Amino acid sequence: MASNAGVFADEAAAALEPTRDVGRLSQWTLMRRRFFENKLSVTGGIVLILFYLVALFAPFITPYSVNNLDSNSQYAAPTALHIINGHLAICGVKQTLNKSNFTWVYTTDCNNSYPLQFFAPGFSYKLLWVIPMNIHLFEVPKGQRFYLWGADVQGRDVFSRTIMGSRISLSIGLVGVAISVVLGSVLGTASGYFGGAVDNLIQRFIELLMSMPTLPLWAAFAAALPHDMSVTKRYFFITIILSILGWTGLGRQVRGKVMAYRTLDYTMAARLAGASSWRIILTHMLPNAFSHIIVVAALAVPATILGETSLSFLGLGMLPPAVSWGVLLRDAQQVSVVESHLWLMIPAVCVILAVTCFQLLADGFRDAVDPYS
Amino acid sequence: MDNDERHAGADWGEAMSTAEMTIGDGEPLPEDTLLAVRGLKKHFPIRGGLLRRVVGSVKAVDGIDFYIKAGETLGLVGESGCGKTTAGRTAVRLYEPTAGEVLFNDPQMGPVHIEHLTPRQLRQLWTNIQMIFQDPFSSLDPRMTVGRIVAEPFLVHKMLSGRALQDRIAELLTVVGLRPEHASRYPHAFSGGQRQRIGIARALAMNPKLVICDEPVSALDVSVQAQVLNLLEDLQKKFDLTYLFIAHDLSVVEHICDRVAVMYVGYLVEMAPTEELYHHPMMPYTEALLAAIPKPDPRRRSRPIRLPGEVPSPANPPSGCYFHPRCPYAQEICKQERPPLRKVAPEHWAACHFAETLKLQGVPRLSQLPVDVQAAPSAQPSTQAPSAP
Amino acid sequence: MASVPTASQALQSQATADYVVRVEDLRVEFRTSIGVTYALNGVSLEIPRGKTLGVVGESGCGKSVTGLAILQLVPPPGVVTSGTIGFRSRESRTPVNLLEYERMGPEMRHIRGKSISMIFQEPMTSLNPVYTVGNQISEAVLLHQTGEHKEAKERAIDILRKVGMPNPERIYSNYPHELSGGMRQRAMIAMALSCTPDLLIADEPTTALDVTTEANILDLMRELQQEIGMSIMFVTHNLGVVAQMCDEVAVMYLGRVVEQASVEEIFYDPKHPYTISLLKSIPRLGTNRKEHLEVIRGSVPDPYSRVTGCPFHPRCPSFMPGICDTTMPNVVYMPDSPQHFVRCHLYNDLANHQAVPSGVSNSIGGNGQ
């Protein structure tokens, strides 16, 4: 240990440890690994991917367009599927009028069976809003009606309407939360990093927004929208309304994180390295806060989906002729209707399923990001 | 980085000649001073009430004077909450000082008053002042590879890139005892000691003059602590570094420091060369602190003066000399008048009314210890472990 | 090699002194999703009655887990996989194996409340923030000593006075957060000592404290030990504190006791290369100023990896290739001091000269699972 070089060489050897391969993995890779260990969340994620795929290819999957009326099929019960001669098929249905109480009575007649035709032509649509097509996943021969999940009061196919409705319901969650994330991150970061008066102002504003009951406020905003808006415009405004209140929680979380990072020594080291506030925020704080933002966002999506559903259910959100799960559930507002036509509740099942899956997914994210909380 | 801006600071020589900058009760600074601090204060506001108005302040650092000579290690010691970390950070303006002057003899900019620099000049200055942190976990950004962490100053100042940058990173990692290929790994793969080495590599990146070591070994295991202390000593020799070594472990401080300054509740109470301070303390608090160190010698079990009570809060300090409620030698004057830091011997400053009259006890030198203690293998650094039979 | 006694045989044969707790071949694993970590790999040690055993080692050596395991408080996913923990209370000197008791059963709860107490580095972990200090102490007194509320309060104030609280009546009605760090530590010690335990397990009790406060707390613990006559298991990494505080010292490395001896022998005649290196690596007042400290190469390996042979061999200055990296060394007793044992191949010669243990046994119950 006489010469300096000797010391360094010696200590170089000393400092070396058999570092395991985890050292080469970024935090993201480690988080991904932890996430995939959580089977429940992965299942939730897979179900959600299916949901979104269905929403994306909705017109292809649905046999009928959403406003395909059939006065002969009011409240038609779900059509039973049978396997006849090795094919999926439906039985013919005969409609008779019960003259004693004037209700339609449907009787199935399996002697006349109609096999389902897969990839058969039906109504025209544009696949992914671009490719004109008329091929559908399945169709039944002309003249027959196939209601997988029954029909509503006007004889419209609940299956087709639920699938098409998922487009608005599922997308509004993502878009709404995306707006919340932008608002929340920017305001939260500003609040946490600069502190002082800026922080005070933003935090009091958040408290003000948070202290208001959400649903009435949403309803008030939504009620102010004119009824004759186009579907697209209405969608846009409803999304904004939902995210105006949605960013507050996220803003607080980001602020808390940024405040914590601000006191950490690596921020101090970055300042000593000469980094400006912007640089510190962009290269140190946001990347570190990002995983938390994702978690909070994933938890906020179901709330937004529920928000849209509630507003539409109350007739303040999306309005017919647009279809969303909330709009569909308006049909199930009366207990008497639901009692005899249980299939009208199917959109509610979809809402529950989607919201549950999002929560499972968000739980998985959270555990992966911060296994010790 | 043009020359004008580099020399924009105040003139060091002038400051010296006009005796604008003195220390303690008016002593001039030594010739080779690198950093000098006078009357430095840092008060943190206490906010309360609905409008978060300032209702008081924690006087974390309340007017301290010290200087560091080029190439030396000054230890800044004290118990938790005494303000030593705040003092270190305020001196280089990582925290905005409430009051006080700080002179730094910058090799490029010349002598500058740190408290007057613009943010841009300050960033330039910090290439010459770096810091090593206590917590090896929070001091490295977990999202960045080791190479990226060490490269940060070069990227910020746009000084190196590509091949040259890679080479410099490899060089720095080698200097601190890591391997160049570690650059592609993430901090979580490293042990506490290795992480501390990464932090040291980052601090050395821009060839600083002054390195503030804020409790650099107190979070480390005993065996690793020795490695890092040796490394710091080697680097000091190799790169001609000056250290401000902030620590609470007095054994470590004695080992590594040339001079030591003791803080108590926001004040500097004593400053002297290490030997002098440890063997002839002139302030009762220093004496008590030295007596309290648990010595790793079962035969040196002593039960000397024990301080009653605890360190007062800097938000609500006692009157007079802050140490008087615990001081075994306190007199009436100690309750009323706060003693200033004054020169009591060459290079020895103390803040005590009775510094000269009290005959305070320090730590005995090894040669003064009983022979059987000296004989302990642990007291002889160079003996080898038993060899194989 | 065949004549070398196993750890537990040796311990049984050598143990002549009175002990409070004797741990034999204790193994603890933590089964996490990433893998199994072996926290304790066969710890054997003895805590002498009325004395202080220091347990020293670096982070990850299992010193804290040993303390927790004695009280069956190893947090999940940790499990005790084998070993015995013999406990002899003051009253009945017949040893019982604590591991045979149900973790949360009535016997174990009784032991934890009355016979063995534990204090921690951070007092807030054992003080409940919503009750006053006095409440918590008198609660413990009520549970295990007296049913009288008034008497319990008096006892609590008495204990607070004993631990050096300046104003025990006031402190009695203070909440833990109103006390300073040192005061909280005193409050926790008061609580731990409220029922005059046989053994106090102190897990780094002064590590978070300032030196002056630390000195006071150590003083206090020494005084109370003499008064109550209890044993202390003092878990720490600070060799200075060990030298000042302990009678016996067990040095741990990677889940094993590598050397145990009296404090004099550990500091002035250490045998294990790890102990020697550890002692040399600390800066000592008044000695090796500005010299290079001796270092132990590398750092403690991460707990997931397993080292063959002696776990210290990759860092050992006296490493003997072919022996140390293949065979786990056995416990060897020093011929001239029967309580001093070391786990190192350097002393294999001594072991061979030793008499084969005669199988003297004051053995304690079977292997608990």
Coordinates of C-alpha atoms in Angstrom, one line a residue, chain A residues 1 4 7-8 11-20 22-28 30-31 196 199-200 204 261 263-277 279 283-285 287-292 369, chain B residues 50-52 89 92-95 123 126-127 129-131 133-135 138-144 148 152-153 155-157 174-179 181-182 184-186 188-190 194 197 202 227 230-231 234-235 237-238:
Chain A
M1 CA 0.0 0.0 0.0
N4 CA -1.1 5.6 -4.7
V7 CA -3.9 1.7 -3.4
F8 CA -6.2 2.4 -6.2
E11 CA -9.3 -0.7 -3.8
A12 CA -10.6 -1.1 -7.3
A13 CA -10.6 -4.8 -6.7
A14 CA -12.1 -4.2 -3.3
A15 CA -15.0 -2.2 -4.6
L16 CA -15.9 -4.9 -7.0
E17 CA -18.6 -7.3 -6.1
P18 CA -20.3 -9.9 -8.2
T19 CA -23.1 -7.6 -9.2
R20 CA -26.1 -9.5 -10.4
V22 CA -30.5 -6.8 -12.1
G23 CA -27.9 -4.0 -12.2
R24 CA -28.3 -3.6 -15.9
L25 CA -32.0 -3.4 -15.8
S26 CA -33.7 0.0 -15.6
Q27 CA -36.4 0.8 -13.1
W28 CA -38.9 0.3 -15.8
L30 CA -37.9 -4.0 -12.9
M31 CA -41.4 -2.6 -12.6
G196 CA -44.6 29.8 -2.0
D199 CA -48.2 26.7 -4.4
N200 CA -50.6 28.5 -2.1
R204 CA -56.4 26.6 -2.5
Y261 CA -37.8 14.9 -4.8
T263 CA -35.4 17.7 -0.9
L264 CA -33.6 14.6 -2.2
D265 CA -29.8 14.9 -2.5
Y266 CA -29.7 14.1 -6.2
T267 CA -31.7 17.3 -6.9
M268 CA -29.1 19.2 -4.8
A269 CA -26.4 17.4 -6.8
A270 CA -28.1 18.4 -10.1
R271 CA -28.1 22.0 -9.0
L272 CA -24.4 21.9 -8.1
A273 CA -23.9 20.4 -11.6
G274 CA -25.3 23.7 -12.9
A275 CA -28.7 22.4 -14.0
S276 CA -31.5 24.9 -14.3
S277 CA -34.9 24.4 -12.7
R279 CA -33.7 20.8 -16.5
T283 CA -34.7 15.1 -16.4
H284 CA -35.1 14.3 -12.7
M285 CA -38.5 15.0 -11.4
P287 CA -39.2 10.8 -15.0
N288 CA -39.3 9.8 -11.4
A289 CA -42.9 11.0 -10.9
F290 CA -44.0 9.4 -14.2
S291 CA -44.7 5.9 -12.8
H292 CA -46.8 7.5 -10.0
V369 CA -44.1 1.0 -8.9
Chain B
L50 CA -54.6 29.9 7.9
L51 CA -52.6 32.2 5.7
R52 CA -49.3 30.6 6.5
R89 CA -25.0 24.4 2.2
V92 CA -22.0 27.8 -1.0
R93 CA -25.5 29.2 -1.6
L94 CA -27.3 26.0 -2.1
Y95 CA -29.5 27.7 0.5
R123 CA -23.7 27.9 -11.7
W126 CA -20.3 25.4 -8.6
T127 CA -18.0 23.7 -11.1
I129 CA -17.4 23.5 -5.5
Q130 CA -18.9 20.1 -5.2
M131 CA -20.6 18.0 -2.6
F133 CA -23.8 13.5 0.4
Q134 CA -24.6 11.4 3.4
D135 CA -27.3 9.1 2.1
S138 CA -31.2 9.4 -2.1
S139 CA -28.2 11.0 -3.7
L140 CA -28.3 9.1 -6.9
D141 CA -31.3 9.4 -9.3
P142 CA -32.6 5.8 -9.5
R143 CA -33.8 6.3 -13.1
M144 CA -30.3 7.1 -14.5
R148 CA -25.4 9.3 -16.9
E152 CA -24.5 15.2 -15.7
P153 CA -22.2 18.2 -15.2
L155 CA -24.1 17.5 -20.3
V156 CA -25.4 20.6 -18.4
H157 CA -22.4 22.7 -19.3
T174 CA -11.6 4.0 -12.2
V175 CA -10.3 6.8 -10.0
V176 CA -12.9 6.0 -7.3
G177 CA -12.3 2.3 -7.5
L178 CA -15.1 1.2 -9.8
R179 CA -14.9 -0.4 -13.2
E181 CA -18.3 -1.1 -17.4
H182 CA -20.3 -0.1 -14.3
S184 CA -24.2 1.1 -17.9
R185 CA -25.6 -0.1 -14.6
Y186 CA -28.3 1.4 -12.4
H188 CA -29.8 -0.1 -7.3
A189 CA -27.2 -2.7 -8.3
F190 CA -24.6 -1.3 -6.0
Q194 CA -20.1 1.6 -4.0
R197 CA -18.0 6.0 -4.7
R202 CA -19.8 12.8 -9.8
Q227 CA -12.4 2.2 2.4
N230 CA -8.9 6.1 2.6
L231 CA -10.3 7.0 -0.8
D234 CA -6.0 9.6 -1.6
L235 CA -8.1 11.8 -3.8
K237 CA -3.5 14.2 -2.4
K238 CA -4.0 13.3 -6.0

